[in-house]
Amino acid sequence: MQPQLKFLDRYLTLWIFLAMFLGIALGYLFPSISNITHSLSIGTTNIPLAIGLIIMMYPPLAKVDYSLLPKVFKDKKVIGISLLLNWVVGPILMFLLAVLFLKDEPDYMIGLILIGLARCIAMVLVWNDLAKGNKEYAALLVALNSIFQIFAYSFMVWIFINVLPAKFSLAEFHISVSMKDVTESVLIYLGIPFIAGFLSRHFLIKFKGQYWYNRKFIPKISPLTLYALLLTIVLMFSFKGDQILELPLDVLRVAFPLIIYFILMFFTSFFINKLLKVPYDKNTSISFTATGNNFELAIAVAIAVFGVNSPQAFVGVIGPLVEVPVLILLVRISLKLRKNYIKPFRKT
């Protein structure tokens, strides 16, 4: 039976648009909402929002089966390709697109770079299943990316935002992000839910069994990511009531390089793997892992470092808005490619 996209995921783009409009309406009707928000903050950290961001990150990390990690290096070619695509090709491609399309908007440019550095650990499992990819390899790659992000994300942000822009004559914008602030954000918004997810899986499977954990517990907590994301978007856009006319154009400016990124990344990954004679099911897992991004992490870091009303956080929100319809299209393309792809590997 062909897997189907769940109702909440299928209409994610619509929910995000509605959350944007609701936030703008609340900000317009109740201008004092910003004062209420600031009253619930300690320093630059808004406590309810911080809790929401941690909850947003928890379900994807609770789904990851870290016991698969010892199997990672058994197929060195496949894992090597995945690491190269995820941590070299993907970040560089997004960086080049950000420079090309948003050089005159450095805040948006930084937001796009933050997305490119946050590798997918959640929706990739959905796209992989829909495109008939290898479930175990997708789970392996998600586990690997989860670990890599904790240790590599801060350093990658420093390289791609503090160092490389100067090489492209962008130093006049004085682009600089505190590695300390990013590291703290990663430890809080990725580290805490990572530990919680790891402990949940370990102890709940131990006491309740794997079937209960995967079939009962995970479906119950999965919607929390979407609910927390939508509440974050409502709060973010409640500050933008005076920018109603500007927002659609800004959405398009950010969406265009994202669409190009998704398409180029998928086809680059897919045909590199095919040339290297990687079977379709593993190719699909690698390609969708390389194509998708961890927008939850990008949004959390952008809010923590730049603020909830920042252009960088705004860019993070546009990510899932664009990802869902484009990745659904790529799933359909992948299934069409599969018909002519699968034959050569039946002989081997």
Coordinates of C-alpha atoms in Angstrom, one line a residue:
M1 CA 0.0 0.0 0.0
Q2 CA 1.4 3.4 -1.0
P3 CA 2.1 5.6 2.1
Q4 CA 0.1 8.7 2.4
L5 CA 1.1 12.1 3.7
K6 CA -0.8 12.8 7.0
F7 CA -3.5 15.4 7.0
L8 CA -1.5 17.9 9.1
D9 CA 1.6 17.5 7.0
R10 CA -0.2 17.6 3.7
Y11 CA -1.6 21.1 4.4
L12 CA 1.4 22.5 6.3
T13 CA 1.8 25.3 3.8
L14 CA -1.8 26.4 4.4
W15 CA -1.4 26.2 8.2
I16 CA 1.7 28.4 8.0
F17 CA -0.1 31.0 5.9
L18 CA -3.0 31.0 8.3
A19 CA -0.7 31.4 11.3
M20 CA 1.0 34.3 9.5
F21 CA -2.3 36.1 8.9
L22 CA -3.5 35.3 12.4
G23 CA -0.4 36.8 13.9
I24 CA -0.6 39.9 11.7
A25 CA -4.3 40.4 12.7
L26 CA -3.5 40.0 16.4
G27 CA -0.7 42.5 16.1
Y28 CA -2.9 45.0 14.3
L29 CA -5.9 44.6 16.7
F30 CA -3.9 44.4 19.9
P31 CA -0.7 46.5 19.6
S32 CA 0.1 45.9 23.3
I33 CA 0.9 42.3 22.5
S34 CA 4.6 43.1 22.2
N35 CA 4.6 44.6 25.8
I36 CA 3.0 41.4 27.1
T37 CA 5.6 39.3 25.3
H38 CA 8.5 41.3 26.7
S39 CA 7.2 41.0 30.2
L40 CA 7.6 37.2 30.0
S41 CA 11.3 37.5 29.1
I42 CA 14.5 37.1 31.0
G43 CA 17.1 39.2 29.2
T44 CA 16.7 38.4 25.5
T45 CA 15.0 35.0 26.2
N46 CA 11.2 34.8 26.1
I47 CA 10.4 31.9 28.4
P48 CA 7.2 30.6 26.9
L49 CA 8.7 30.8 23.4
A50 CA 11.9 29.0 24.5
I51 CA 9.8 26.2 26.0
G52 CA 7.8 26.1 22.7
L53 CA 11.0 25.8 20.7
I54 CA 12.3 23.0 22.8
I55 CA 9.0 21.1 22.5
M56 CA 9.1 21.8 18.7
M57 CA 12.4 20.0 18.5
Y58 CA 11.5 17.1 20.8
P59 CA 9.3 14.8 18.6
P60 CA 11.8 14.6 15.6
L61 CA 14.6 13.6 18.0
A62 CA 12.4 11.1 19.9
K63 CA 11.8 9.3 16.6
V64 CA 15.5 8.8 15.9
D65 CA 16.8 5.2 16.6
Y66 CA 20.3 5.8 17.8
S67 CA 20.9 2.1 18.2
L68 CA 21.4 2.0 14.4
L69 CA 24.5 4.1 14.5
P70 CA 27.0 1.2 14.8
K71 CA 25.7 0.1 11.3
V72 CA 26.5 3.4 9.8
F73 CA 30.0 2.6 8.6
K74 CA 29.2 -0.8 7.1
D75 CA 28.4 0.8 3.8
K76 CA 31.2 3.3 3.6
K77 CA 30.4 4.4 0.0
V78 CA 26.8 5.3 0.8
I79 CA 27.5 7.0 4.1
G80 CA 30.5 8.9 2.5
I81 CA 28.2 10.2 -0.3
S82 CA 25.6 11.3 2.2
L83 CA 28.1 13.2 4.4
L84 CA 29.6 14.9 1.4
L85 CA 26.2 16.0 0.1
N86 CA 24.8 17.0 3.5
W87 CA 27.8 18.8 5.0
V88 CA 29.7 20.1 2.0
V89 CA 27.5 20.4 -1.1
G90 CA 24.3 21.5 0.6
P91 CA 25.8 24.3 2.7
I92 CA 27.9 25.6 -0.1
L93 CA 24.9 25.6 -2.6
M94 CA 22.7 27.4 -0.1
F95 CA 25.5 29.9 0.6
L96 CA 26.0 30.7 -3.1
L97 CA 22.2 31.1 -3.6
A98 CA 22.0 33.4 -0.6
V99 CA 24.9 35.5 -1.9
L100 CA 23.4 35.6 -5.4
F101 CA 19.8 36.5 -4.5
L102 CA 20.1 38.3 -1.2
K103 CA 23.4 40.1 -1.2
D104 CA 21.6 43.4 -0.8
E105 CA 19.6 42.0 2.2
P106 CA 22.3 40.6 4.6
D107 CA 19.8 39.7 7.3
Y108 CA 17.8 37.6 4.9
M109 CA 21.0 36.2 3.5
I110 CA 22.1 35.1 7.0
G111 CA 18.7 33.5 7.6
L112 CA 19.0 31.5 4.4
I113 CA 22.5 30.3 5.3
L114 CA 21.3 29.2 8.7
I115 CA 18.7 27.0 6.9
G116 CA 21.4 25.5 4.6
L117 CA 23.5 24.5 7.5
A118 CA 20.7 22.8 9.4
R119 CA 20.4 19.3 7.9
C120 CA 17.1 17.4 7.8
I121 CA 16.3 15.1 10.7
A122 CA 12.4 15.0 10.6
M123 CA 10.4 15.2 7.4
V124 CA 13.0 13.2 5.5
L125 CA 11.4 10.1 6.9
V126 CA 8.1 11.1 5.5
W127 CA 9.5 11.9 2.0
N128 CA 11.6 8.7 2.0
D129 CA 8.5 6.5 2.8
L130 CA 6.4 8.3 0.1
A131 CA 9.1 7.8 -2.5
K132 CA 9.7 4.1 -1.5
G133 CA 13.1 4.7 -0.1
N134 CA 15.1 2.4 2.2
K135 CA 13.6 3.0 5.7
E136 CA 16.6 1.7 7.6
Y137 CA 19.1 3.8 5.6
A138 CA 16.9 6.9 6.1
A139 CA 16.8 6.2 9.9
L140 CA 20.6 5.7 9.8
L141 CA 21.2 9.0 8.0
V142 CA 18.8 10.9 10.3
A143 CA 20.7 9.5 13.4
L144 CA 24.0 10.5 11.9
N145 CA 22.8 14.0 11.0
S146 CA 21.4 14.5 14.5
I147 CA 24.8 13.8 16.1
F148 CA 26.7 15.9 13.5
Q149 CA 24.4 18.9 14.1
I150 CA 25.1 19.0 17.8
F151 CA 28.9 19.1 17.3
A152 CA 29.2 20.8 13.9
Y153 CA 26.4 23.4 13.5
S154 CA 28.1 26.2 15.6
F155 CA 31.4 25.8 13.8
M156 CA 29.7 25.7 10.3
V157 CA 27.8 28.9 11.2
W158 CA 31.1 30.6 12.1
I159 CA 32.7 29.5 8.8
F160 CA 29.8 30.4 6.5
I161 CA 28.7 33.6 8.1
N162 CA 31.8 35.1 9.8
V163 CA 34.5 33.9 7.4
L164 CA 33.3 33.2 3.9
P165 CA 31.2 36.4 3.3
A166 CA 34.5 38.4 3.5
K167 CA 35.8 36.3 0.7
F168 CA 32.9 37.4 -1.4
S169 CA 33.4 41.1 -0.7
L170 CA 30.5 41.2 1.8
A171 CA 32.6 42.4 4.7
E172 CA 31.2 45.9 4.3
F173 CA 28.0 44.7 5.9
H174 CA 29.9 43.8 9.0
I175 CA 28.3 40.3 9.1
S176 CA 29.2 38.6 12.3
V177 CA 27.5 36.0 14.5
S178 CA 28.7 35.2 18.0
M179 CA 29.8 31.5 17.9
K180 CA 29.2 31.5 21.7
D181 CA 25.5 32.6 21.2
V182 CA 25.0 30.0 18.5
T183 CA 26.6 27.2 20.6
E184 CA 24.4 28.1 23.5
S185 CA 21.3 28.0 21.3
V186 CA 22.3 24.6 19.8
L187 CA 22.9 23.2 23.3
I188 CA 19.6 24.5 24.5
Y189 CA 17.3 24.0 21.6
L190 CA 19.0 20.9 20.1
G191 CA 20.8 19.4 23.1
I192 CA 17.9 19.4 25.6
P193 CA 15.4 17.8 23.2
F194 CA 18.2 15.4 21.9
I195 CA 18.8 14.1 25.5
A196 CA 15.0 14.0 26.2
G197 CA 14.4 12.1 22.9
F198 CA 17.3 9.7 23.6
L199 CA 16.1 8.9 27.1
S200 CA 12.5 8.6 26.1
R201 CA 13.3 6.0 23.4
H202 CA 15.6 4.1 25.8
F203 CA 13.4 3.9 28.8
L204 CA 9.9 3.8 27.2
I205 CA 11.0 0.9 24.8
K206 CA 12.5 -0.8 27.8
F207 CA 9.3 -0.7 29.9
K208 CA 6.6 -0.5 27.2
G209 CA 8.1 -2.2 24.2
Q210 CA 9.1 -1.0 20.7
Y211 CA 5.7 -1.6 19.1
W212 CA 4.0 0.6 21.7
Y213 CA 6.7 3.3 21.4
N214 CA 6.6 3.5 17.5
R215 CA 2.8 2.9 17.1
K216 CA 1.3 4.6 20.1
F217 CA 3.7 7.1 21.7
I218 CA 5.4 8.6 18.5
P219 CA 2.0 9.3 16.8
K220 CA 0.8 11.1 20.0
I221 CA 3.7 13.4 20.3
S222 CA 4.4 14.1 16.5
P223 CA 1.8 16.9 16.2
L224 CA 3.6 18.8 19.0
T225 CA 6.2 20.0 16.4
L226 CA 3.6 21.5 14.2
Y227 CA 1.6 23.1 17.0
A228 CA 4.7 24.7 18.5
L229 CA 5.8 25.9 15.1
L230 CA 2.5 27.5 14.4
L231 CA 2.4 29.2 17.8
T232 CA 5.9 30.5 17.2
I233 CA 4.8 31.9 13.8
V234 CA 1.7 33.6 15.3
L235 CA 3.9 35.3 17.9
M236 CA 6.5 36.3 15.3
F237 CA 4.0 37.9 12.9
S238 CA 2.1 39.6 15.6
F239 CA 5.0 42.1 15.5
K240 CA 4.5 42.7 11.8
G241 CA 1.1 44.3 11.6
D242 CA 2.6 47.4 10.0
Q243 CA 4.4 45.5 7.3
I244 CA 1.4 43.8 5.6
L245 CA 2.2 45.2 2.2
E246 CA 5.9 44.4 2.3
L247 CA 5.6 40.8 3.5
P248 CA 4.3 39.1 0.3
L249 CA 7.2 40.5 -1.7
D250 CA 9.7 39.4 1.0
V251 CA 8.2 35.9 1.1
L252 CA 8.7 35.7 -2.7
R253 CA 12.3 37.0 -2.4
V254 CA 13.2 34.3 0.1
A255 CA 11.1 31.5 -1.5
F256 CA 12.7 31.8 -4.9
P257 CA 16.3 30.7 -3.9
L258 CA 14.8 28.0 -1.6
I259 CA 12.9 26.5 -4.5
I260 CA 16.1 26.5 -6.7
Y261 CA 18.0 24.9 -3.8
F262 CA 15.5 22.1 -3.3
I263 CA 15.4 21.2 -7.0
L264 CA 19.2 21.5 -7.6
M265 CA 20.0 19.6 -4.4
F266 CA 17.7 16.7 -5.2
F267 CA 18.7 16.1 -8.8
T268 CA 22.4 16.6 -8.0
S269 CA 22.2 14.0 -5.3
F270 CA 20.0 11.6 -7.2
F271 CA 22.1 11.5 -10.4
I272 CA 25.5 11.4 -8.5
N273 CA 24.2 8.3 -6.7
K274 CA 22.9 6.8 -9.9
L275 CA 26.3 7.3 -11.6
L276 CA 27.9 5.6 -8.6
K277 CA 25.4 2.7 -9.0
V278 CA 23.7 3.2 -5.7
P279 CA 20.4 1.2 -5.7
Y280 CA 17.2 3.3 -6.0
D281 CA 16.0 2.7 -2.4
K282 CA 19.3 3.9 -0.9
N283 CA 19.6 6.7 -3.4
T284 CA 16.2 8.0 -2.4
S285 CA 17.1 8.0 1.3
I286 CA 20.3 9.9 0.6
S287 CA 18.7 12.4 -1.9
F288 CA 15.8 13.4 0.3
T289 CA 18.1 13.6 3.4
A290 CA 20.4 15.9 1.5
T291 CA 17.5 18.0 0.0
G292 CA 15.5 18.6 3.2
N293 CA 16.5 20.9 6.0
N294 CA 16.0 21.2 9.7
F295 CA 13.9 24.4 9.8
E296 CA 13.0 23.9 13.4
L297 CA 16.7 24.3 14.4
A298 CA 17.2 27.2 12.0
I299 CA 14.2 29.0 13.5
A300 CA 15.3 28.3 17.1
V301 CA 18.8 29.6 16.5
A302 CA 17.6 32.7 14.6
I303 CA 15.2 33.6 17.4
A304 CA 17.7 32.9 20.2
V305 CA 20.5 34.9 18.5
F306 CA 18.7 37.6 16.6
G307 CA 15.3 37.8 18.3
V308 CA 11.7 36.7 17.6
N309 CA 11.0 39.7 15.4
S310 CA 14.2 39.4 13.3
P311 CA 14.5 39.0 9.5
Q312 CA 16.6 35.9 10.1
A313 CA 13.7 34.2 12.0
F314 CA 11.3 35.4 9.3
V315 CA 13.4 33.5 6.7
G316 CA 13.3 30.4 8.8
V317 CA 9.5 30.4 8.7
I318 CA 9.5 30.6 4.9
G319 CA 11.4 27.4 4.7
P320 CA 8.7 24.9 5.6
L321 CA 6.2 27.1 3.8
V322 CA 8.1 26.3 0.5
E323 CA 9.5 22.8 1.4
V324 CA 6.2 20.9 1.6
P325 CA 4.8 21.6 -1.9
V326 CA 8.2 21.4 -3.6
L327 CA 9.2 18.1 -1.8
I328 CA 5.8 16.6 -2.6
L329 CA 6.5 17.3 -6.3
L330 CA 10.0 15.8 -6.0
V331 CA 8.5 12.6 -4.5
R332 CA 6.3 12.3 -7.5
I333 CA 9.3 12.8 -9.8
S334 CA 11.3 10.3 -7.8
L335 CA 8.6 7.6 -8.3
K336 CA 8.6 8.3 -12.1
L337 CA 12.4 8.0 -12.2
R338 CA 12.1 4.7 -10.3
K339 CA 10.4 3.0 -13.2
N340 CA 13.4 3.3 -15.4
Y341 CA 16.0 3.1 -12.6
I342 CA 15.2 -0.2 -10.9
K343 CA 15.8 -2.4 -13.9
P344 CA 19.7 -2.3 -14.0
F345 CA 20.0 -3.4 -10.4
R346 CA 18.0 -6.6 -10.9
K347 CA 20.9 -8.0 -12.8
T348 CA 23.4 -7.4 -10.0

